[in-house]
Amino acid sequence: YGHTSMIEELLVESNREYGELADPEGRIKELDAIWIGEDEEQAEALVSTVTENQVSEDLRSSLDKLREIAGYQVFGEVFLTTRHGAVVASSGRTEDFEQSDEPWWKNAMARKLWVEDGGLDESANIEAIDICTRIDDQEGRELGVFKVVMNIREVYEIIDSHAVTGRGDQGL
């Protein structure tokens, strides 16, 4: 999903806009302060630019279809950042706007793929793992990071089914 033309176009345009600024990191920090700040009206205006664009709507639609097919919430959260770490599309409101200070983001940018240890995702209230992948253009230039918080319920169900049926010795 991270390599669709719609995603690439959004990242190229967003990276161009930040790249034209004298201090893109400074601007992202200003936007982060608004995102998490006390002025809820100002924060909501910024959040809506991220959560109500075409890519975000497509993400939510895809997640809804997966939930319908699986019968449970497959992904707790899905979002996309620029190469500067600014959130540009999201299935919902993230905790903050700036992601470049997060270890998972740094690891994904450096390694192209990063999978975090599993645990409880408190915002979605699911046991999950974070899968983070760097998105590059066809020439290999870094465009941003795509992060999904994936429910590991099915993994538990597979393990439980083998334990209940006594087939644990047959391997997974």
Short mmCIF file of N, CA and C in Angstrom, two decimals:
data_model
loop_
_atom_site.label_atom_id
_atom_site.label_comp_id
_atom_site.label_asym_id
_atom_site.label_seq_id
_atom_site.Cartn_x
_atom_site.Cartn_y
_atom_site.Cartn_z
N TYR A 1 0.83 -1.20 0.00
CA TYR A 1 0.00 0.00 0.00
C TYR A 1 0.86 1.25 0.00
N GLY A 2 2.00 1.19 0.67
CA GLY A 2 2.86 2.34 0.82
C GLY A 2 3.49 2.84 -0.47
N HIS A 3 3.38 2.05 -1.52
CA HIS A 3 4.03 2.45 -2.78
C HIS A 3 3.02 2.78 -3.88
N THR A 4 1.82 3.18 -3.51
CA THR A 4 0.84 3.59 -4.51
C THR A 4 1.16 5.00 -4.98
N SER A 5 0.67 5.34 -6.16
CA SER A 5 0.93 6.67 -6.70
C SER A 5 0.32 7.75 -5.81
N MET A 6 -0.82 7.47 -5.21
CA MET A 6 -1.48 8.45 -4.34
C MET A 6 -0.57 8.78 -3.14
N ILE A 7 0.03 7.77 -2.54
CA ILE A 7 0.94 7.97 -1.40
C ILE A 7 2.19 8.71 -1.86
N GLU A 8 2.75 8.25 -2.96
CA GLU A 8 3.99 8.89 -3.45
C GLU A 8 3.75 10.35 -3.79
N GLU A 9 2.62 10.66 -4.42
CA GLU A 9 2.31 12.05 -4.77
C GLU A 9 2.19 12.92 -3.52
N LEU A 10 1.51 12.41 -2.49
CA LEU A 10 1.37 13.16 -1.25
C LEU A 10 2.74 13.41 -0.61
N LEU A 11 3.57 12.39 -0.57
CA LEU A 11 4.89 12.55 0.04
C LEU A 11 5.78 13.49 -0.76
N VAL A 12 5.78 13.36 -2.07
CA VAL A 12 6.61 14.24 -2.90
C VAL A 12 6.19 15.69 -2.69
N GLU A 13 4.90 15.95 -2.72
CA GLU A 13 4.40 17.33 -2.55
C GLU A 13 4.70 17.85 -1.15
N SER A 14 4.45 17.04 -0.12
CA SER A 14 4.70 17.47 1.26
C SER A 14 6.19 17.71 1.49
N ASN A 15 7.03 16.82 0.99
CA ASN A 15 8.48 16.99 1.13
C ASN A 15 8.95 18.24 0.40
N ARG A 16 8.36 18.53 -0.75
CA ARG A 16 8.72 19.74 -1.50
C ARG A 16 8.37 20.98 -0.68
N GLU A 17 7.17 20.99 -0.09
CA GLU A 17 6.73 22.13 0.71
C GLU A 17 7.65 22.35 1.92
N TYR A 18 7.97 21.28 2.63
CA TYR A 18 8.88 21.42 3.78
C TYR A 18 10.28 21.79 3.32
N GLY A 19 10.71 21.23 2.20
CA GLY A 19 12.04 21.51 1.67
C GLY A 19 12.24 22.95 1.26
N GLU A 20 11.17 23.65 0.92
CA GLU A 20 11.26 25.06 0.53
C GLU A 20 11.40 26.00 1.73
N LEU A 21 11.15 25.49 2.91
CA LEU A 21 11.25 26.31 4.12
C LEU A 21 12.71 26.47 4.53
N ALA A 22 13.03 27.60 5.12
CA ALA A 22 14.39 27.84 5.62
C ALA A 22 14.72 26.87 6.76
N ASP A 23 13.72 26.53 7.58
CA ASP A 23 13.93 25.65 8.74
C ASP A 23 12.76 24.66 8.85
N PRO A 24 12.77 23.61 8.02
CA PRO A 24 11.64 22.67 8.06
C PRO A 24 11.46 22.01 9.42
N GLU A 25 12.55 21.66 10.08
CA GLU A 25 12.45 21.02 11.39
C GLU A 25 11.83 21.96 12.42
N GLY A 26 12.21 23.24 12.34
CA GLY A 26 11.63 24.24 13.24
C GLY A 26 10.13 24.38 13.02
N ARG A 27 9.71 24.39 11.77
CA ARG A 27 8.28 24.51 11.45
C ARG A 27 7.52 23.28 11.96
N ILE A 28 8.11 22.11 11.80
CA ILE A 28 7.47 20.88 12.28
C ILE A 28 7.32 20.93 13.80
N LYS A 29 8.32 21.44 14.48
CA LYS A 29 8.22 21.58 15.95
C LYS A 29 7.10 22.55 16.33
N GLU A 30 6.95 23.64 15.56
CA GLU A 30 5.85 24.59 15.81
C GLU A 30 4.50 23.90 15.63
N LEU A 31 4.38 23.12 14.56
CA LEU A 31 3.12 22.40 14.30
C LEU A 31 2.87 21.34 15.37
N ASP A 32 3.92 20.71 15.84
CA ASP A 32 3.79 19.72 16.91
C ASP A 32 3.25 20.37 18.17
N ALA A 33 3.74 21.57 18.48
CA ALA A 33 3.27 22.30 19.66
C ALA A 33 1.78 22.62 19.53
N ILE A 34 1.33 22.97 18.34
CA ILE A 34 -0.09 23.23 18.10
C ILE A 34 -0.89 21.93 18.27
N TRP A 35 -0.39 20.84 17.69
CA TRP A 35 -1.05 19.53 17.71
C TRP A 35 -1.34 19.06 19.12
N ILE A 36 -0.37 19.24 20.01
CA ILE A 36 -0.52 18.76 21.38
C ILE A 36 -0.87 19.88 22.37
N GLY A 37 -1.08 21.08 21.85
CA GLY A 37 -1.29 22.25 22.69
C GLY A 37 -2.66 22.37 23.32
N GLU A 38 -2.81 23.44 24.08
CA GLU A 38 -4.02 23.71 24.84
C GLU A 38 -5.16 24.25 23.97
N ASP A 39 -4.83 24.90 22.86
CA ASP A 39 -5.85 25.51 22.00
C ASP A 39 -6.46 24.42 21.11
N GLU A 40 -7.55 23.82 21.60
CA GLU A 40 -8.16 22.68 20.92
C GLU A 40 -8.68 23.04 19.53
N GLU A 41 -9.18 24.24 19.36
CA GLU A 41 -9.68 24.66 18.05
C GLU A 41 -8.54 24.72 17.02
N GLN A 42 -7.44 25.28 17.42
CA GLN A 42 -6.27 25.36 16.54
C GLN A 42 -5.72 23.96 16.26
N ALA A 43 -5.68 23.12 17.30
CA ALA A 43 -5.18 21.75 17.14
C ALA A 43 -6.08 20.96 16.18
N GLU A 44 -7.38 21.06 16.35
CA GLU A 44 -8.32 20.33 15.50
C GLU A 44 -8.21 20.76 14.04
N ALA A 45 -7.96 22.04 13.81
CA ALA A 45 -7.80 22.52 12.43
C ALA A 45 -6.58 21.86 11.79
N LEU A 46 -5.50 21.74 12.54
CA LEU A 46 -4.30 21.08 12.03
C LEU A 46 -4.53 19.59 11.85
N VAL A 47 -5.12 18.95 12.85
CA VAL A 47 -5.39 17.52 12.78
C VAL A 47 -6.24 17.19 11.56
N SER A 48 -7.24 18.02 11.27
CA SER A 48 -8.13 17.73 10.14
C SER A 48 -7.39 17.78 8.80
N THR A 49 -6.32 18.59 8.69
CA THR A 49 -5.55 18.61 7.44
C THR A 49 -4.86 17.28 7.21
N VAL A 50 -4.57 16.56 8.30
CA VAL A 50 -3.91 15.26 8.20
C VAL A 50 -4.93 14.13 8.08
N THR A 51 -5.97 14.17 8.87
CA THR A 51 -6.90 13.02 8.92
C THR A 51 -8.04 13.09 7.91
N GLU A 52 -8.20 14.22 7.25
CA GLU A 52 -9.33 14.34 6.32
C GLU A 52 -8.89 14.51 4.86
N ASN A 53 -7.64 14.15 4.55
CA ASN A 53 -7.22 14.21 3.15
C ASN A 53 -7.54 12.88 2.45
N GLN A 54 -7.33 12.83 1.16
CA GLN A 54 -7.71 11.66 0.36
C GLN A 54 -6.99 10.39 0.81
N VAL A 55 -5.71 10.49 1.13
CA VAL A 55 -4.96 9.31 1.55
C VAL A 55 -5.50 8.79 2.88
N SER A 56 -5.78 9.68 3.82
CA SER A 56 -6.32 9.26 5.12
C SER A 56 -7.68 8.61 4.96
N GLU A 57 -8.52 9.18 4.12
CA GLU A 57 -9.84 8.58 3.88
C GLU A 57 -9.70 7.20 3.26
N ASP A 58 -8.74 7.03 2.34
CA ASP A 58 -8.50 5.73 1.73
C ASP A 58 -7.98 4.73 2.76
N LEU A 59 -7.10 5.19 3.64
CA LEU A 59 -6.60 4.32 4.71
C LEU A 59 -7.74 3.81 5.57
N ARG A 60 -8.61 4.72 6.02
CA ARG A 60 -9.73 4.32 6.87
C ARG A 60 -10.67 3.36 6.14
N SER A 61 -10.91 3.61 4.88
CA SER A 61 -11.77 2.73 4.09
C SER A 61 -11.17 1.32 4.01
N SER A 62 -9.89 1.25 3.76
CA SER A 62 -9.20 -0.05 3.70
C SER A 62 -9.25 -0.76 5.05
N LEU A 63 -9.03 -0.02 6.12
CA LEU A 63 -9.07 -0.60 7.46
C LEU A 63 -10.47 -1.11 7.80
N ASP A 64 -11.50 -0.36 7.39
CA ASP A 64 -12.88 -0.79 7.63
C ASP A 64 -13.18 -2.09 6.89
N LYS A 65 -12.70 -2.20 5.66
CA LYS A 65 -12.92 -3.43 4.88
C LYS A 65 -12.20 -4.61 5.54
N LEU A 66 -10.97 -4.39 6.00
CA LEU A 66 -10.24 -5.46 6.68
C LEU A 66 -10.95 -5.88 7.97
N ARG A 67 -11.46 -4.90 8.71
CA ARG A 67 -12.19 -5.21 9.95
C ARG A 67 -13.43 -6.04 9.65
N GLU A 68 -14.12 -5.69 8.58
CA GLU A 68 -15.33 -6.43 8.19
C GLU A 68 -14.99 -7.87 7.79
N ILE A 69 -13.93 -8.05 7.04
CA ILE A 69 -13.53 -9.38 6.59
C ILE A 69 -13.02 -10.24 7.75
N ALA A 70 -12.16 -9.66 8.59
CA ALA A 70 -11.54 -10.41 9.68
C ALA A 70 -12.47 -10.60 10.88
N GLY A 71 -13.40 -9.68 11.06
CA GLY A 71 -14.27 -9.74 12.21
C GLY A 71 -13.69 -9.08 13.45
N TYR A 72 -12.55 -8.44 13.31
CA TYR A 72 -11.94 -7.70 14.40
C TYR A 72 -11.03 -6.62 13.81
N GLN A 73 -10.57 -5.72 14.66
CA GLN A 73 -9.72 -4.63 14.23
C GLN A 73 -8.31 -5.17 13.95
N VAL A 74 -7.94 -5.24 12.67
CA VAL A 74 -6.64 -5.79 12.27
C VAL A 74 -5.51 -4.81 12.58
N PHE A 75 -5.74 -3.54 12.34
CA PHE A 75 -4.74 -2.51 12.59
C PHE A 75 -5.31 -1.47 13.54
N GLY A 76 -4.56 -1.17 14.59
CA GLY A 76 -4.99 -0.17 15.55
C GLY A 76 -4.77 1.24 15.05
N GLU A 77 -3.70 1.43 14.30
CA GLU A 77 -3.35 2.76 13.83
C GLU A 77 -2.48 2.60 12.59
N VAL A 78 -2.68 3.48 11.63
CA VAL A 78 -1.87 3.49 10.42
C VAL A 78 -1.61 4.95 10.07
N PHE A 79 -0.35 5.28 9.82
CA PHE A 79 -0.08 6.65 9.40
C PHE A 79 1.19 6.76 8.58
N LEU A 80 1.35 7.91 7.98
CA LEU A 80 2.41 8.18 7.02
C LEU A 80 3.11 9.49 7.39
N THR A 81 4.44 9.49 7.34
CA THR A 81 5.19 10.71 7.62
C THR A 81 6.06 11.08 6.42
N THR A 82 6.44 12.33 6.38
CA THR A 82 7.40 12.79 5.38
C THR A 82 8.80 12.36 5.79
N ARG A 83 9.77 12.64 4.94
CA ARG A 83 11.17 12.34 5.29
C ARG A 83 11.66 13.24 6.42
N HIS A 84 10.90 14.30 6.72
CA HIS A 84 11.23 15.19 7.84
C HIS A 84 10.56 14.74 9.14
N GLY A 85 9.66 13.76 9.07
CA GLY A 85 8.99 13.25 10.26
C GLY A 85 7.64 13.86 10.56
N ALA A 86 7.10 14.66 9.65
CA ALA A 86 5.78 15.26 9.84
C ALA A 86 4.69 14.28 9.40
N VAL A 87 3.67 14.11 10.22
CA VAL A 87 2.54 13.24 9.84
C VAL A 87 1.75 13.93 8.75
N VAL A 88 1.50 13.21 7.64
CA VAL A 88 0.74 13.80 6.53
C VAL A 88 -0.54 13.05 6.21
N ALA A 89 -0.67 11.83 6.71
CA ALA A 89 -1.91 11.06 6.54
C ALA A 89 -2.00 10.09 7.70
N SER A 90 -3.23 9.84 8.16
CA SER A 90 -3.40 8.98 9.32
C SER A 90 -4.82 8.46 9.40
N SER A 91 -4.94 7.25 9.95
CA SER A 91 -6.26 6.67 10.16
C SER A 91 -7.00 7.36 11.30
N GLY A 92 -6.29 8.09 12.11
CA GLY A 92 -6.86 8.83 13.24
C GLY A 92 -5.81 9.78 13.79
N ARG A 93 -6.15 10.47 14.84
CA ARG A 93 -5.22 11.43 15.44
C ARG A 93 -4.09 10.70 16.15
N THR A 94 -2.87 11.01 15.77
CA THR A 94 -1.70 10.46 16.45
C THR A 94 -1.43 11.26 17.72
N GLU A 95 -0.60 10.72 18.59
CA GLU A 95 -0.29 11.43 19.84
C GLU A 95 0.36 12.77 19.58
N ASP A 96 1.22 12.81 18.58
CA ASP A 96 1.87 14.07 18.24
C ASP A 96 2.09 14.16 16.74
N PHE A 97 2.51 15.32 16.30
CA PHE A 97 2.68 15.60 14.87
C PHE A 97 4.07 15.20 14.40
N GLU A 98 5.07 15.53 15.19
CA GLU A 98 6.45 15.23 14.83
C GLU A 98 6.81 13.81 15.24
N GLN A 99 7.28 13.03 14.28
CA GLN A 99 7.66 11.64 14.56
C GLN A 99 9.17 11.41 14.45
N SER A 100 9.91 12.38 13.92
CA SER A 100 11.34 12.18 13.68
C SER A 100 12.15 11.99 14.95
N ASP A 101 11.56 12.28 16.11
CA ASP A 101 12.26 12.09 17.38
C ASP A 101 11.99 10.71 17.99
N GLU A 102 11.19 9.92 17.31
CA GLU A 102 10.81 8.60 17.83
C GLU A 102 11.83 7.54 17.38
N PRO A 103 12.23 6.63 18.27
CA PRO A 103 13.20 5.58 17.88
C PRO A 103 12.72 4.74 16.70
N TRP A 104 11.44 4.36 16.65
CA TRP A 104 10.96 3.54 15.54
C TRP A 104 11.13 4.26 14.22
N TRP A 105 10.90 5.59 14.22
CA TRP A 105 11.02 6.38 12.99
C TRP A 105 12.48 6.42 12.54
N LYS A 106 13.37 6.69 13.47
CA LYS A 106 14.80 6.73 13.16
C LYS A 106 15.27 5.39 12.63
N ASN A 107 14.83 4.30 13.25
CA ASN A 107 15.23 2.97 12.80
C ASN A 107 14.68 2.65 11.42
N ALA A 108 13.45 3.01 11.16
CA ALA A 108 12.87 2.76 9.82
C ALA A 108 13.60 3.56 8.75
N MET A 109 13.92 4.81 9.06
CA MET A 109 14.66 5.62 8.08
C MET A 109 16.05 5.04 7.82
N ALA A 110 16.70 4.55 8.85
CA ALA A 110 18.06 4.03 8.70
C ALA A 110 18.10 2.64 8.08
N ARG A 111 17.10 1.81 8.42
CA ARG A 111 17.17 0.39 8.04
C ARG A 111 16.16 -0.02 6.97
N LYS A 112 15.28 0.87 6.62
CA LYS A 112 14.21 0.66 5.64
C LYS A 112 13.02 -0.11 6.23
N LEU A 113 13.25 -1.06 7.11
CA LEU A 113 12.16 -1.80 7.76
C LEU A 113 12.49 -1.94 9.22
N TRP A 114 11.49 -1.67 10.07
CA TRP A 114 11.68 -1.80 11.51
C TRP A 114 10.41 -2.38 12.10
N VAL A 115 10.57 -3.44 12.90
CA VAL A 115 9.45 -4.06 13.60
C VAL A 115 9.72 -3.95 15.09
N GLU A 116 8.82 -3.28 15.79
CA GLU A 116 8.95 -3.07 17.23
C GLU A 116 8.49 -4.32 17.98
N ASP A 117 8.99 -4.47 19.19
CA ASP A 117 8.52 -5.53 20.07
C ASP A 117 7.02 -5.38 20.29
N GLY A 118 6.34 -6.50 20.47
CA GLY A 118 4.91 -6.48 20.70
C GLY A 118 4.56 -6.01 22.10
N GLY A 119 3.31 -5.60 22.24
CA GLY A 119 2.83 -5.17 23.54
C GLY A 119 1.46 -4.55 23.40
N LEU A 120 0.95 -4.05 24.50
CA LEU A 120 -0.37 -3.42 24.49
C LEU A 120 -0.28 -2.04 23.86
N ASP A 121 -1.06 -1.83 22.81
CA ASP A 121 -1.19 -0.50 22.23
C ASP A 121 -2.36 0.15 22.96
N GLU A 122 -2.04 1.09 23.84
CA GLU A 122 -3.06 1.67 24.71
C GLU A 122 -4.09 2.50 23.95
N SER A 123 -3.67 3.16 22.86
CA SER A 123 -4.63 3.99 22.13
C SER A 123 -5.70 3.13 21.45
N ALA A 124 -5.33 1.94 21.00
CA ALA A 124 -6.30 1.05 20.34
C ALA A 124 -6.78 -0.07 21.26
N ASN A 125 -6.14 -0.21 22.43
CA ASN A 125 -6.46 -1.25 23.39
C ASN A 125 -6.38 -2.64 22.76
N ILE A 126 -5.28 -2.90 22.06
CA ILE A 126 -5.04 -4.21 21.44
C ILE A 126 -3.60 -4.62 21.68
N GLU A 127 -3.34 -5.91 21.72
CA GLU A 127 -1.97 -6.42 21.70
C GLU A 127 -1.49 -6.28 20.27
N ALA A 128 -0.35 -5.64 20.09
CA ALA A 128 0.06 -5.31 18.73
C ALA A 128 1.57 -5.26 18.58
N ILE A 129 2.01 -5.28 17.32
CA ILE A 129 3.39 -4.98 16.96
C ILE A 129 3.35 -3.80 15.99
N ASP A 130 4.38 -3.00 16.04
CA ASP A 130 4.50 -1.87 15.12
C ASP A 130 5.39 -2.28 13.96
N ILE A 131 4.90 -2.11 12.75
CA ILE A 131 5.67 -2.39 11.55
C ILE A 131 5.87 -1.06 10.84
N CYS A 132 7.13 -0.68 10.66
CA CYS A 132 7.46 0.63 10.11
C CYS A 132 8.37 0.42 8.90
N THR A 133 7.99 1.00 7.79
CA THR A 133 8.79 0.84 6.59
C THR A 133 9.06 2.19 5.93
N ARG A 134 10.30 2.37 5.53
CA ARG A 134 10.65 3.58 4.81
C ARG A 134 10.13 3.46 3.38
N ILE A 135 9.62 4.56 2.87
CA ILE A 135 9.14 4.61 1.49
C ILE A 135 10.15 5.42 0.69
N ASP A 136 10.64 4.81 -0.37
CA ASP A 136 11.58 5.45 -1.28
C ASP A 136 10.93 5.62 -2.64
N ASP A 137 11.40 6.60 -3.41
CA ASP A 137 10.91 6.72 -4.78
C ASP A 137 11.69 5.74 -5.67
N GLN A 138 11.39 5.74 -6.94
CA GLN A 138 12.01 4.76 -7.85
C GLN A 138 13.52 4.96 -7.98
N GLU A 139 14.01 6.14 -7.68
CA GLU A 139 15.44 6.40 -7.72
C GLU A 139 16.12 6.10 -6.38
N GLY A 140 15.35 5.65 -5.40
CA GLY A 140 15.91 5.31 -4.10
C GLY A 140 15.99 6.45 -3.12
N ARG A 141 15.40 7.60 -3.46
CA ARG A 141 15.39 8.74 -2.53
C ARG A 141 14.33 8.50 -1.45
N GLU A 142 14.68 8.82 -0.23
CA GLU A 142 13.77 8.64 0.91
C GLU A 142 12.62 9.63 0.82
N LEU A 143 11.40 9.11 0.89
CA LEU A 143 10.21 9.97 0.87
C LEU A 143 9.57 10.10 2.24
N GLY A 144 9.61 9.03 3.04
CA GLY A 144 8.97 9.07 4.34
C GLY A 144 8.88 7.70 4.97
N VAL A 145 8.03 7.58 5.98
CA VAL A 145 7.86 6.33 6.70
C VAL A 145 6.37 6.01 6.82
N PHE A 146 6.03 4.76 6.60
CA PHE A 146 4.67 4.24 6.74
C PHE A 146 4.67 3.35 7.97
N LYS A 147 3.81 3.65 8.94
CA LYS A 147 3.75 2.87 10.18
C LYS A 147 2.37 2.27 10.35
N VAL A 148 2.36 0.97 10.68
CA VAL A 148 1.10 0.30 11.02
C VAL A 148 1.25 -0.35 12.39
N VAL A 149 0.22 -0.24 13.19
CA VAL A 149 0.15 -0.91 14.48
C VAL A 149 -0.77 -2.11 14.24
N MET A 150 -0.16 -3.30 14.16
CA MET A 150 -0.89 -4.51 13.75
C MET A 150 -1.30 -5.35 14.94
N ASN A 151 -2.59 -5.64 15.00
CA ASN A 151 -3.16 -6.49 16.03
C ASN A 151 -2.57 -7.90 15.89
N ILE A 152 -2.10 -8.46 16.99
CA ILE A 152 -1.54 -9.82 16.92
C ILE A 152 -2.50 -10.86 17.49
N ARG A 153 -3.75 -10.52 17.52
CA ARG A 153 -4.79 -11.43 18.02
C ARG A 153 -4.76 -12.77 17.30
N GLU A 154 -4.61 -12.73 15.98
CA GLU A 154 -4.62 -13.97 15.22
C GLU A 154 -3.45 -14.88 15.58
N VAL A 155 -2.31 -14.28 15.89
CA VAL A 155 -1.15 -15.07 16.32
C VAL A 155 -1.50 -15.82 17.60
N TYR A 156 -2.12 -15.12 18.55
CA TYR A 156 -2.54 -15.77 19.79
C TYR A 156 -3.55 -16.87 19.51
N GLU A 157 -4.48 -16.63 18.60
CA GLU A 157 -5.50 -17.64 18.29
C GLU A 157 -4.87 -18.89 17.69
N ILE A 158 -3.86 -18.73 16.85
CA ILE A 158 -3.17 -19.88 16.26
C ILE A 158 -2.47 -20.68 17.35
N ILE A 159 -1.77 -19.97 18.22
CA ILE A 159 -1.06 -20.64 19.33
C ILE A 159 -2.06 -21.35 20.24
N ASP A 160 -3.14 -20.63 20.59
CA ASP A 160 -4.16 -21.23 21.46
C ASP A 160 -4.80 -22.45 20.82
N SER A 161 -5.06 -22.41 19.52
CA SER A 161 -5.71 -23.55 18.85
C SER A 161 -4.81 -24.77 18.87
N HIS A 162 -3.52 -24.58 18.76
CA HIS A 162 -2.60 -25.72 18.83
C HIS A 162 -2.49 -26.25 20.24
N ALA A 163 -2.55 -25.38 21.22
CA ALA A 163 -2.49 -25.83 22.62
C ALA A 163 -3.75 -26.59 22.99
N VAL A 164 -4.90 -26.12 22.54
CA VAL A 164 -6.18 -26.75 22.87
C VAL A 164 -6.32 -28.10 22.18
N THR A 165 -5.88 -28.22 20.94
CA THR A 165 -6.05 -29.46 20.19
C THR A 165 -4.96 -30.47 20.49
N GLY A 166 -3.96 -30.05 21.26
CA GLY A 166 -2.89 -30.97 21.59
C GLY A 166 -1.92 -31.18 20.43
N ARG A 167 -1.99 -30.31 19.45
CA ARG A 167 -1.12 -30.45 18.27
C ARG A 167 0.14 -29.61 18.41
N GLY A 168 0.42 -29.18 19.62
CA GLY A 168 1.57 -28.31 19.85
C GLY A 168 2.89 -28.93 19.42
N ASP A 169 2.99 -30.26 19.46
CA ASP A 169 4.23 -30.92 19.09
C ASP A 169 4.42 -31.01 17.58
N GLN A 170 3.41 -30.65 16.81
CA GLN A 170 3.50 -30.73 15.35
C GLN A 170 4.11 -29.48 14.75
N GLY A 171 4.32 -28.45 15.56
CA GLY A 171 4.90 -27.22 15.07
C GLY A 171 3.87 -26.35 14.38
N LEU A 172 4.24 -25.12 14.22
CA LEU A 172 3.35 -24.15 13.56
C LEU A 172 3.73 -24.08 12.12
#
